[in-house]
Short mmCIF file of C-alpha atoms in Angstrom, two decimals:
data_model
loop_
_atom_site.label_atom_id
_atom_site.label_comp_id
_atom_site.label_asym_id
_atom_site.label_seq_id
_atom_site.Cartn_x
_atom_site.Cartn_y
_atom_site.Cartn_z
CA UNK A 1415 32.87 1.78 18.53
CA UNK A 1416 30.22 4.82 19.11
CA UNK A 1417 27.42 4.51 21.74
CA UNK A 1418 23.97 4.97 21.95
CA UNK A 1419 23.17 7.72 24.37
CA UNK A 1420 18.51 8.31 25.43
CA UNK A 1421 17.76 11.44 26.79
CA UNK A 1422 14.38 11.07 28.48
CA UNK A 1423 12.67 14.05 28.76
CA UNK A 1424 14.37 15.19 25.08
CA UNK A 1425 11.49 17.69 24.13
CA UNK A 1426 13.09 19.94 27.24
CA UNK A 1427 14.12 23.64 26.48
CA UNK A 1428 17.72 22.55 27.71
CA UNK A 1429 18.10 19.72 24.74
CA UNK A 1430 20.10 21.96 22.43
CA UNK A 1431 22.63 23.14 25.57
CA UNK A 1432 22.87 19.21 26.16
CA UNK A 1433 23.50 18.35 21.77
CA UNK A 1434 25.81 21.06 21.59
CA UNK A 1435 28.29 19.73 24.90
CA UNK A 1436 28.06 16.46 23.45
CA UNK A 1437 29.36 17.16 19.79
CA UNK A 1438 32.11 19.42 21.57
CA UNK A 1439 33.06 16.22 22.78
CA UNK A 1440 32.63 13.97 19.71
CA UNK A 1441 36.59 12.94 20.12
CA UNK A 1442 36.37 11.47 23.57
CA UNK A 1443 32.52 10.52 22.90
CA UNK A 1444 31.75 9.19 19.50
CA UNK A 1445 27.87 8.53 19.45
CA UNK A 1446 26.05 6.27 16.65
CA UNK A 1447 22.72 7.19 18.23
CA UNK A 1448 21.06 9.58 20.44
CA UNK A 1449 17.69 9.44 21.17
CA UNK A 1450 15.19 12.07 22.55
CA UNK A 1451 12.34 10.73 23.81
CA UNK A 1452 9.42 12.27 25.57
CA UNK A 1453 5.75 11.89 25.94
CA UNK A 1454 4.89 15.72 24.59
CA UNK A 1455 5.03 14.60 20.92
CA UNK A 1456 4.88 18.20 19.40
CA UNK A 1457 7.15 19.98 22.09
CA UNK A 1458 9.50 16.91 20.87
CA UNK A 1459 8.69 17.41 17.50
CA UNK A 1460 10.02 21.46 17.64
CA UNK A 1461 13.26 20.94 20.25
CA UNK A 1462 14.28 18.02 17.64
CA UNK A 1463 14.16 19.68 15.18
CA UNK A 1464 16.27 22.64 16.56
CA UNK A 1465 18.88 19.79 17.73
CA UNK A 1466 18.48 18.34 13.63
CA UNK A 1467 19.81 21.52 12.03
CA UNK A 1468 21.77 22.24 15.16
CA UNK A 1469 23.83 18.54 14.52
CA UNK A 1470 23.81 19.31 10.20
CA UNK A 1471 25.29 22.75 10.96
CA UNK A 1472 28.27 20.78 13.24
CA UNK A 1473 28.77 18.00 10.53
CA UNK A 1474 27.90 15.42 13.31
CA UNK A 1475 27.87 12.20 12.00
CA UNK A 1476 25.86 9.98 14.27
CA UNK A 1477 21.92 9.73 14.09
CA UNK A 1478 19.34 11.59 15.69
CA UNK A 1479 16.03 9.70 16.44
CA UNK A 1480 13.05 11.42 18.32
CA UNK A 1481 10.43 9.11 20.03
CA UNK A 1482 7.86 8.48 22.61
CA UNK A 1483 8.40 4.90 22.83
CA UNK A 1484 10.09 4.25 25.49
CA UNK A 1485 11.39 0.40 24.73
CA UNK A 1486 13.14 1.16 21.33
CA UNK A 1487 14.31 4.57 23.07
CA UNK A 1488 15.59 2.47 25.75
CA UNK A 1489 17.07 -0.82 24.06
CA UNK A 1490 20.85 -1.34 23.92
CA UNK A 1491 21.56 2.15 25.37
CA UNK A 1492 24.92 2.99 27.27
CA UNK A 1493 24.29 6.11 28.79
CA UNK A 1494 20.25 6.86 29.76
CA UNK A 1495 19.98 10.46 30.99
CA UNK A 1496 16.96 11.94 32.93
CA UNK A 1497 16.35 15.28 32.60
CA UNK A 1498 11.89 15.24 33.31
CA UNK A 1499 9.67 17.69 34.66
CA UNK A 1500 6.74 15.38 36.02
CA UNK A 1501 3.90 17.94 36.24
CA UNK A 1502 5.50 20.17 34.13
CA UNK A 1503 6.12 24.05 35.12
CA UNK A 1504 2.31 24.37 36.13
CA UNK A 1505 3.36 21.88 38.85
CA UNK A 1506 6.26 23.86 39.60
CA UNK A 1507 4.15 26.92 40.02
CA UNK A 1508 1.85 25.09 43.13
CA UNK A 1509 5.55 23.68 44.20
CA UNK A 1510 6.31 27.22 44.52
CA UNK A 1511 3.09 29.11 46.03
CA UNK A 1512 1.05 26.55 48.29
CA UNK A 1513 3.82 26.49 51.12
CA UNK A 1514 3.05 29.97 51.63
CA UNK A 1515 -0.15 29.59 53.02
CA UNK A 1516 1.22 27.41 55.59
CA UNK A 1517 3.84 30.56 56.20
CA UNK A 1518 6.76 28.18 55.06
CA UNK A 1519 9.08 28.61 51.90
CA UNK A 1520 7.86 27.69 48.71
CA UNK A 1521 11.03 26.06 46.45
CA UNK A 1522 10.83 23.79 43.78
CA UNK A 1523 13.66 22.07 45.20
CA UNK A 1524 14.02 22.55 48.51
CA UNK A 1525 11.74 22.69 51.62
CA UNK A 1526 7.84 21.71 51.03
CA UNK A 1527 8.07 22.49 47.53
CA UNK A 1528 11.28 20.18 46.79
CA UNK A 1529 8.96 17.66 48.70
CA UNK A 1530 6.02 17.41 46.43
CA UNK A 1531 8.34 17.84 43.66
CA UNK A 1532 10.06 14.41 44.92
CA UNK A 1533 7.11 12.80 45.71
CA UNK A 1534 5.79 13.45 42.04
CA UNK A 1535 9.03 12.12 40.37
CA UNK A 1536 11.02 9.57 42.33
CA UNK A 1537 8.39 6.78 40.95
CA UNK A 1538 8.37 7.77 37.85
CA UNK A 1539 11.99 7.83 37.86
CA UNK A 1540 12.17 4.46 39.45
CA UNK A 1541 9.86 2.69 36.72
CA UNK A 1542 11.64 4.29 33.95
CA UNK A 1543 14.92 3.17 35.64
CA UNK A 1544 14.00 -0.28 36.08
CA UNK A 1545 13.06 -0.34 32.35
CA UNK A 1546 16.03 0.57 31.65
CA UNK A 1547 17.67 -2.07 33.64
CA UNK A 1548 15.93 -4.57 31.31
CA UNK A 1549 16.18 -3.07 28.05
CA UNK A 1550 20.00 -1.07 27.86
CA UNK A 1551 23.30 -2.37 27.57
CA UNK A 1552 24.36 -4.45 30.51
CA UNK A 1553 26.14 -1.86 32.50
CA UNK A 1554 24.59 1.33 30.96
CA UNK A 1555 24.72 4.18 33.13
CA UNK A 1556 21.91 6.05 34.34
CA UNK A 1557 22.43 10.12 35.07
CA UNK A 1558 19.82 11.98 36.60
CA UNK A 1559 19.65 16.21 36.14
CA UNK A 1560 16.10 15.55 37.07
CA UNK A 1561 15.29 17.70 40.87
CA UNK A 1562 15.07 17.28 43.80
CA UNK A 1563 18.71 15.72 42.09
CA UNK A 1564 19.57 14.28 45.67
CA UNK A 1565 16.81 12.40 46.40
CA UNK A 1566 15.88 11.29 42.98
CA UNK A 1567 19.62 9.44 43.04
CA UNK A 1568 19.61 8.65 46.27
CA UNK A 1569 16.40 6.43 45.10
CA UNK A 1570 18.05 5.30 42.09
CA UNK A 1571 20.82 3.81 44.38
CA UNK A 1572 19.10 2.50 46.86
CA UNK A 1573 17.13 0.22 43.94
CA UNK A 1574 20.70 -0.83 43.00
CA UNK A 1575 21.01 1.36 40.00
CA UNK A 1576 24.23 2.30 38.79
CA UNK A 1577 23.25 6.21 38.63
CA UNK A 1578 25.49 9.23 39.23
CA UNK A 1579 23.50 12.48 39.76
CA UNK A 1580 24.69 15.62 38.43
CA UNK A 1581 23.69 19.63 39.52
CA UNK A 1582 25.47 22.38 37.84
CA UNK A 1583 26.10 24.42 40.74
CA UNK A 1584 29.86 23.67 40.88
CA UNK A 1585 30.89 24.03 37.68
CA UNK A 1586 28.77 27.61 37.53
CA UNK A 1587 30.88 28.66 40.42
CA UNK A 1588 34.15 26.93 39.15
CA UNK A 1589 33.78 28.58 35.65
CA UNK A 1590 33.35 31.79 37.53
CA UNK A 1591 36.33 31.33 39.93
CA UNK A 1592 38.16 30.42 36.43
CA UNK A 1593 37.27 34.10 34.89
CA UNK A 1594 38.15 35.84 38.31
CA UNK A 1595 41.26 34.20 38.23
CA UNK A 1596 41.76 34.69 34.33
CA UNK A 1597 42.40 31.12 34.08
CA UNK A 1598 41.53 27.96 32.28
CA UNK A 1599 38.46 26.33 34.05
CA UNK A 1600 40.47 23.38 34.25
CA UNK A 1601 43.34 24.20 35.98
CA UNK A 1602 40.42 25.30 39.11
CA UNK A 1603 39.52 22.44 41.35
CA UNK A 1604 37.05 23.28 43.80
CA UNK A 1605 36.62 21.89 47.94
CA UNK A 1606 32.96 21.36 47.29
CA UNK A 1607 31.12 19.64 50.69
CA UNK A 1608 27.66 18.90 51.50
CA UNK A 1609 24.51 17.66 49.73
CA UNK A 1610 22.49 18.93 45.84
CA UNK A 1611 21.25 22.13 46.95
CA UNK A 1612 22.75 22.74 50.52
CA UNK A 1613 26.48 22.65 49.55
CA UNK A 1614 29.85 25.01 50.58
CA UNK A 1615 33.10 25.73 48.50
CA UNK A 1616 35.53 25.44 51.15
CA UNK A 1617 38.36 25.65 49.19
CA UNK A 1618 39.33 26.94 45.74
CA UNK A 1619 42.38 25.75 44.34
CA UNK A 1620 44.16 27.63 41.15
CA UNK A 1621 46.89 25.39 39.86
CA UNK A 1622 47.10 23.42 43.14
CA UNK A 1623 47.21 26.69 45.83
CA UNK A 1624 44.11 26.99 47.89
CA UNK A 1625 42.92 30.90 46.77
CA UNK A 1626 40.10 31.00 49.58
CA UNK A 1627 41.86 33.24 51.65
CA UNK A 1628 42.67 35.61 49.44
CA UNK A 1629 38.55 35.17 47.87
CA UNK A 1630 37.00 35.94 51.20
CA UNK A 1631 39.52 38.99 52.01
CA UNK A 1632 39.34 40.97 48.52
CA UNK A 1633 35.94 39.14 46.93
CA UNK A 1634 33.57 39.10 49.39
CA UNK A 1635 31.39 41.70 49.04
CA UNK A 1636 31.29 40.39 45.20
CA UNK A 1637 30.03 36.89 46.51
CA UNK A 1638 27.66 38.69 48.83
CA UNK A 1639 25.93 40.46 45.82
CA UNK A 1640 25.84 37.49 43.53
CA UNK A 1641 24.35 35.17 46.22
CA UNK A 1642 22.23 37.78 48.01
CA UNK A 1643 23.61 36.96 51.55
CA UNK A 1644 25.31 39.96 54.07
CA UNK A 1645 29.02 40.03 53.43
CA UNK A 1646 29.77 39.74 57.02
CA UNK A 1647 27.93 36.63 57.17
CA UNK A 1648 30.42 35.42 53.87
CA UNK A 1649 33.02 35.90 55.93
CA UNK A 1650 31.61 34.23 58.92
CA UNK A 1651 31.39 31.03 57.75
CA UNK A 1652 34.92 31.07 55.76
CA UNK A 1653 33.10 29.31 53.19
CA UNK A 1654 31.48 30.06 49.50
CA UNK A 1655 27.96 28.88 50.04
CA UNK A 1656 25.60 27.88 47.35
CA UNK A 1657 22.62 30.08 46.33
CA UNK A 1658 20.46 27.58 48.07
CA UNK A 1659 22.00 28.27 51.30
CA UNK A 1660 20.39 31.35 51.53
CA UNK A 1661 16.86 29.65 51.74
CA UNK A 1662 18.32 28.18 55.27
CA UNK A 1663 19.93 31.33 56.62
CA UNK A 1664 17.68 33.95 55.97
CA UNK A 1665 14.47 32.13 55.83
CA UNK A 1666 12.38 35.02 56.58
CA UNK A 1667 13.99 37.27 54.60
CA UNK A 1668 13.37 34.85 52.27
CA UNK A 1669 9.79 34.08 53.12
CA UNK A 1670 8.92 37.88 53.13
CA UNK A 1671 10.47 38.44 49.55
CA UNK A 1672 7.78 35.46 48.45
CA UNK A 1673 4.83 36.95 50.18
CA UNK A 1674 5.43 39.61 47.14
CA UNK A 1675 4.28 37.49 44.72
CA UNK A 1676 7.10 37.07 42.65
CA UNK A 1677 7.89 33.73 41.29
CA UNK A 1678 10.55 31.79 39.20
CA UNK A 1679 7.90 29.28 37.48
CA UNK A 1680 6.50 32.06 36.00
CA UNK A 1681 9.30 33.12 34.50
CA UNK A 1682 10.30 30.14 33.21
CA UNK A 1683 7.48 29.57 31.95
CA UNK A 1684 7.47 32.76 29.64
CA UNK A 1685 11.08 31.98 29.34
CA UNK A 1686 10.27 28.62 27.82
CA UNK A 1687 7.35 29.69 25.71
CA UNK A 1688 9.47 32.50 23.87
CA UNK A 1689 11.94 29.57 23.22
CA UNK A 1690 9.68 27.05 22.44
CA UNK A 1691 8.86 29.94 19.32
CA UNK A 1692 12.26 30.93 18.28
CA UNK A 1693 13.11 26.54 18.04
CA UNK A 1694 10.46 26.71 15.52
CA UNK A 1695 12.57 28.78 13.34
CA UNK A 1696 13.66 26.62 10.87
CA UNK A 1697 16.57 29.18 10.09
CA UNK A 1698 17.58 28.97 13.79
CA UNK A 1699 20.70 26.08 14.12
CA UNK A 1700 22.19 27.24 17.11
CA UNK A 1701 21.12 27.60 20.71
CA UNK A 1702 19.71 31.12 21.64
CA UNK A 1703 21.30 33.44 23.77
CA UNK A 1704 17.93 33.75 26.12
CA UNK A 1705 18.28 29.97 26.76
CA UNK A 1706 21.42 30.94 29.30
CA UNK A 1707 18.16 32.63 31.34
CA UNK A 1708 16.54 29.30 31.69
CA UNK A 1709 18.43 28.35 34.67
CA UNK A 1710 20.69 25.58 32.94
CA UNK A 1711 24.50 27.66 32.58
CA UNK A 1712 27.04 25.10 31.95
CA UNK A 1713 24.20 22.27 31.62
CA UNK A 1714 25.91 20.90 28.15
CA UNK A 1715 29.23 21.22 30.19
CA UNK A 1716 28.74 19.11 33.18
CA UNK A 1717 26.56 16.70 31.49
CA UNK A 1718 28.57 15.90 28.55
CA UNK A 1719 31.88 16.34 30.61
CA UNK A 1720 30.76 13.54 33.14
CA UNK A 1721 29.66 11.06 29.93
CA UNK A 1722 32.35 11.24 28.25
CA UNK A 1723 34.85 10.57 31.37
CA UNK A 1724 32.24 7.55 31.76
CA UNK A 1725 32.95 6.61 28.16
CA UNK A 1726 36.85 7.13 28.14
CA UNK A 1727 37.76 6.28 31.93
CA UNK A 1728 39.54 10.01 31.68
CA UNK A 1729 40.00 9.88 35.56
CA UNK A 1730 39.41 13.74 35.83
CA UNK A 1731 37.60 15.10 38.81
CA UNK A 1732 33.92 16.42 38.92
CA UNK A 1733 31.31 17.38 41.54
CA UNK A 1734 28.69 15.18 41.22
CA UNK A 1735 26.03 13.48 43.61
CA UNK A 1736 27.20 9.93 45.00
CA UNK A 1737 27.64 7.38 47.61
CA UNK A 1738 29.15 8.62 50.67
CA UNK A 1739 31.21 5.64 51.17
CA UNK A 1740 33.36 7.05 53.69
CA UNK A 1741 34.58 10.22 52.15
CA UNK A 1742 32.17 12.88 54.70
CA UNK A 1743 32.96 10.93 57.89
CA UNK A 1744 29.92 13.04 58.92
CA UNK A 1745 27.01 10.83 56.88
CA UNK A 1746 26.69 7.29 56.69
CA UNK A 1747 28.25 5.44 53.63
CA UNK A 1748 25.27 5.20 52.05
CA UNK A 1749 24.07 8.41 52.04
CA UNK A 1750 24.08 10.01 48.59
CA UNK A 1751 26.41 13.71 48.91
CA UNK A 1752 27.38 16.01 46.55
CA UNK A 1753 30.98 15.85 45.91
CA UNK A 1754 34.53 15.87 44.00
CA UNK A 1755 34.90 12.21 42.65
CA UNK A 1756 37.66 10.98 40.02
CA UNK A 1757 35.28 9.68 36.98
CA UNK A 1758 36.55 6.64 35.16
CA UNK A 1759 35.22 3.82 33.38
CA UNK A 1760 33.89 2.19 36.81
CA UNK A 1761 32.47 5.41 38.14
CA UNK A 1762 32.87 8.13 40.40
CA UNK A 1763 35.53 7.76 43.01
CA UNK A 1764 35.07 10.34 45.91
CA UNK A 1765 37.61 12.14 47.29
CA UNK A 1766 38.41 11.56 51.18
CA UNK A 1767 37.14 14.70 52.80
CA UNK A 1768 38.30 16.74 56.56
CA UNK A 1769 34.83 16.59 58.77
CA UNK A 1770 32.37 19.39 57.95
CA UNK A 1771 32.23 22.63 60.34
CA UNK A 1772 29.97 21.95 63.31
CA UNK A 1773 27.25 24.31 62.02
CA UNK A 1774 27.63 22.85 58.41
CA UNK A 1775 27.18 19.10 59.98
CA UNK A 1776 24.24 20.11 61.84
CA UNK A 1777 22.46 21.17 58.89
CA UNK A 1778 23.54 18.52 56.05
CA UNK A 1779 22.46 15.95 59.04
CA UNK A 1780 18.75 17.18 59.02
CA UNK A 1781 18.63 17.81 55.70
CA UNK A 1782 19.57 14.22 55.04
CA UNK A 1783 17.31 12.70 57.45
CA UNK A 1784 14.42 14.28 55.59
CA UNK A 1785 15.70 12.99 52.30
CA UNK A 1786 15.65 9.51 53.46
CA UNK A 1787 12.18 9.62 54.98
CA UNK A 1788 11.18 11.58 51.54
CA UNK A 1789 12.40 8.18 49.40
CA UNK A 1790 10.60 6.08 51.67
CA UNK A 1791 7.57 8.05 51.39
CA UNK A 1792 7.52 8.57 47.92
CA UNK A 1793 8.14 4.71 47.19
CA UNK A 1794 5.41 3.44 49.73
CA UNK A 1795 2.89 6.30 49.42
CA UNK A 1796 2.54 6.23 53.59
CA UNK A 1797 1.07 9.15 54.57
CA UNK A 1798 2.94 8.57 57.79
CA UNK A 1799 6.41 8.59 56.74
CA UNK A 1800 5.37 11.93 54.65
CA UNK A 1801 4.66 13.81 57.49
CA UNK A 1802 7.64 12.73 59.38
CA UNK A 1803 9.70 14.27 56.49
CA UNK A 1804 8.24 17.24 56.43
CA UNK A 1805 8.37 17.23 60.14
CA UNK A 1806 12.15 16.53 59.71
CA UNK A 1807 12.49 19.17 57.35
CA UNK A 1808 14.23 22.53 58.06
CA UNK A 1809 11.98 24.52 55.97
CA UNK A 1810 9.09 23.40 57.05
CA UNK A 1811 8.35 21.56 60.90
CA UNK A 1812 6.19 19.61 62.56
CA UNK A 1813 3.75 22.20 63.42
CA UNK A 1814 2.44 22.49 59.72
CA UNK A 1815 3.78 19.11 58.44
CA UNK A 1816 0.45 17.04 58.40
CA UNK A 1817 -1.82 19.91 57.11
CA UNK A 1818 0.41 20.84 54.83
CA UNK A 1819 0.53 17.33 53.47
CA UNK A 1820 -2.76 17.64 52.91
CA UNK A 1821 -2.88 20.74 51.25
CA UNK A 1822 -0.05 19.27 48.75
CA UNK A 1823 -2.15 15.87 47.93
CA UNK A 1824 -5.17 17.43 47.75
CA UNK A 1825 -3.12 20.15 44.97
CA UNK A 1826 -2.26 16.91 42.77
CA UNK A 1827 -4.29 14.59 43.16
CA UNK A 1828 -2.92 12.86 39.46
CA UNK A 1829 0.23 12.47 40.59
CA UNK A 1830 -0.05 11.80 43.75
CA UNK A 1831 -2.37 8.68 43.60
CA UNK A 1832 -0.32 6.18 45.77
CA UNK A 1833 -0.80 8.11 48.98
CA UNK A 1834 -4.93 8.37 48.18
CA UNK A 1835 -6.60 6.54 51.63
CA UNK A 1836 -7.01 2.89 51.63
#
């Protein structure tokens, strides 16, 4: 029997990298119905269409059904998959250039930028979630791709929802590790330790035999380049750090490289428009090349990989963001970390982990203090509790928390309506 799989937030850019994963899959994951919805009726109306001829070309044989109702979207589903952008990139942009006036790191993700980011989404992702709880199929499974990935799942959680959240940072570098190695990306299994966005290979293994060693002695100046970090400092830390690292080691490097005016949103945002145009080529039935510059490498991969182990109870092992329950003795059980799990038919399973490094520990342990006073604040709208995670944050600081704040409520004042003054 097939299953019904909603994608909310279907009229994104990264919709065909998600169609084409899944119909790679279509023996483990036979789908009667997938449905796009999203509230952007002629941005839906162009990336379903792409997805259409992209499906006829493939000879899929399930249906394709584009909405922007979100009860028929949502009724009888299995798998309901978030991938929104509340604010869109425009919000991004301010997520990205207000911190700076406040002399702090502007990320979409992380830091005071990650923050507004979360405090725009994690309701809306709650509302939609408990919809879903009403409407899908008892025991559907909720997977978020939408960012700040950490907190938005930790939320989910908390709320009871049976959510798994998913980043595509470990199977970029695993994929890579696979083509250094000249070997199949399954047969590369990485050590991966910490939280989305503030994570650490710490070991590679190739058929079973940790490579790390011989990584950080012939490699390293390679990793250096790619993640824009001083090879010494690679080598330091006897780890493979995530790009995101870098925001917490070299913070003013970081912060001076802003202050040139350069941004990400507004790439993306040509990025997106220039795709946005080709999609409407009704000759066009595959994804574009330029939609591997959109940020989403290995997107289709991860997402469709960790589905269909949902589906078929495969028991293979993926990185994805979960319940501690015991397996960092570092963080409390129910802290949500980014991990290897075994995925089956019941879930992720995480795999028992050695304690992190003492500087590592230090820094996922502030990190996740912040994220759990950024869920409270973004469920209660207490402008308290907002300042004490920004206060808590690593990126930011007291010092510039509660102006800051401010500055970021008074940026969006439609999204951020819970926190207006009583």
């Amino acid at each position: 029997m097939g299953t019904k799989i909603t994608v909310v937030g279907g009229g994104s850019t990264y919709t065909p990298e998600l169609v084409e994963g899944f119909v790679r899959r279509a023996d483990r994951l036979p789908i009667d119905e997938l449905v796009l919805l999203d509230t952007d009726a002629e941005r839906l109306e162009v990336v379903g269409g792409l997805a259409q001829r992209m499906l006829d070309r493939l000879d899929w044989v399930g249906r394709l059904r584009l909405t922007g109702d979100r009860d028929s979207a949502l009724d009888g589903a299995d798998f309901v998959l978030f991938q929104l952008r509340v604010g869109g990139q425009a919000a991004r942009l301010v997520d990205e250039t207000l911190p700076l006036r406040f002399d702090v790191i502007g990320q979409e993700t992380t830091g005071a930028g990650g923050f507004a980011k979360a405090m725009r989404t994690v309701p809306v992702v709650l509302e939609l979630a408990e919809l879903a709880n009403r409407r899908a199929a008892p025991n559907a499974w909720i997977v978020d791709f939408t960012n700040p990935v950490g907190i938005v799942t930790q939320a989910l959680i908390d709320d009871g929802h049976r959510a798994i959240g998913l980043c595509n940072v470990a199977i970029n570098l695993q994929r890579h590790m696979a083509t250094l190695f000249e070997v199949d990306p399954d047969r590369v299994q990485l050590e991966h330790v910490g939280l989305n966005h503030l994570s650490w290979e710490r070991a590679v293994f190739v058929d079973g035999v940790d490579r790390m060693p011989e990584i950080l002695e012939r490699h390293a100046e390679m990793l250096a380049e790619d993640f824009r970090m001083p090879v010494d400092m690679i080598r330091t830390i006897a780890a493979i750090p995530s790009y995101y690292i870098r925001y917490y080691y070299l913070t003013r490097t970081v912060l001076e490289e802003q202050r040139a005016g350069h941004t990400r949103a507004r790439d993306v945002m040509d990025i997106e428009a220039r795709l946005l145009e080709m999609y409407r080529d009704q000759s066009l039935a595959e994804k574009p090349a330029l939609l591997d510059s959109r940020g989403g490498a290995f997107y289709s991969e991860a997402a469709a990989q960790l589905i269909a182990s949902l589906h078929d109870g495969a028991g293979d092992i993926q990185v994805v963001d979960i319940r501690n329950d015991g397996a960092l003795p570092d963080l409390p059980d129910s802290a949500v970390v980014e991990i290897a799990a075994r995925i089956d038919r019941d879930g992720a399973h995480p795999l028992p982990l050695a304690p992190l490094a003492p500087e590592q520990r230090g820094l996922v342990q502030a990190v996740k203090a912040y994220e759990e006073l950024a869920v409270a604040a973004a469920r209660t709208g207490d402008r308290t509790l907002a300042v004490r995670a920004l206060s808590a944050n690593p990126l930011v600081g007291a010092e510039v928390a509660r102006p800051l704040l401010e500055a970021i409520l008074e940026a969006d004042p439609a999204h951020m309506e819970r926190f207006a003054p009583v």
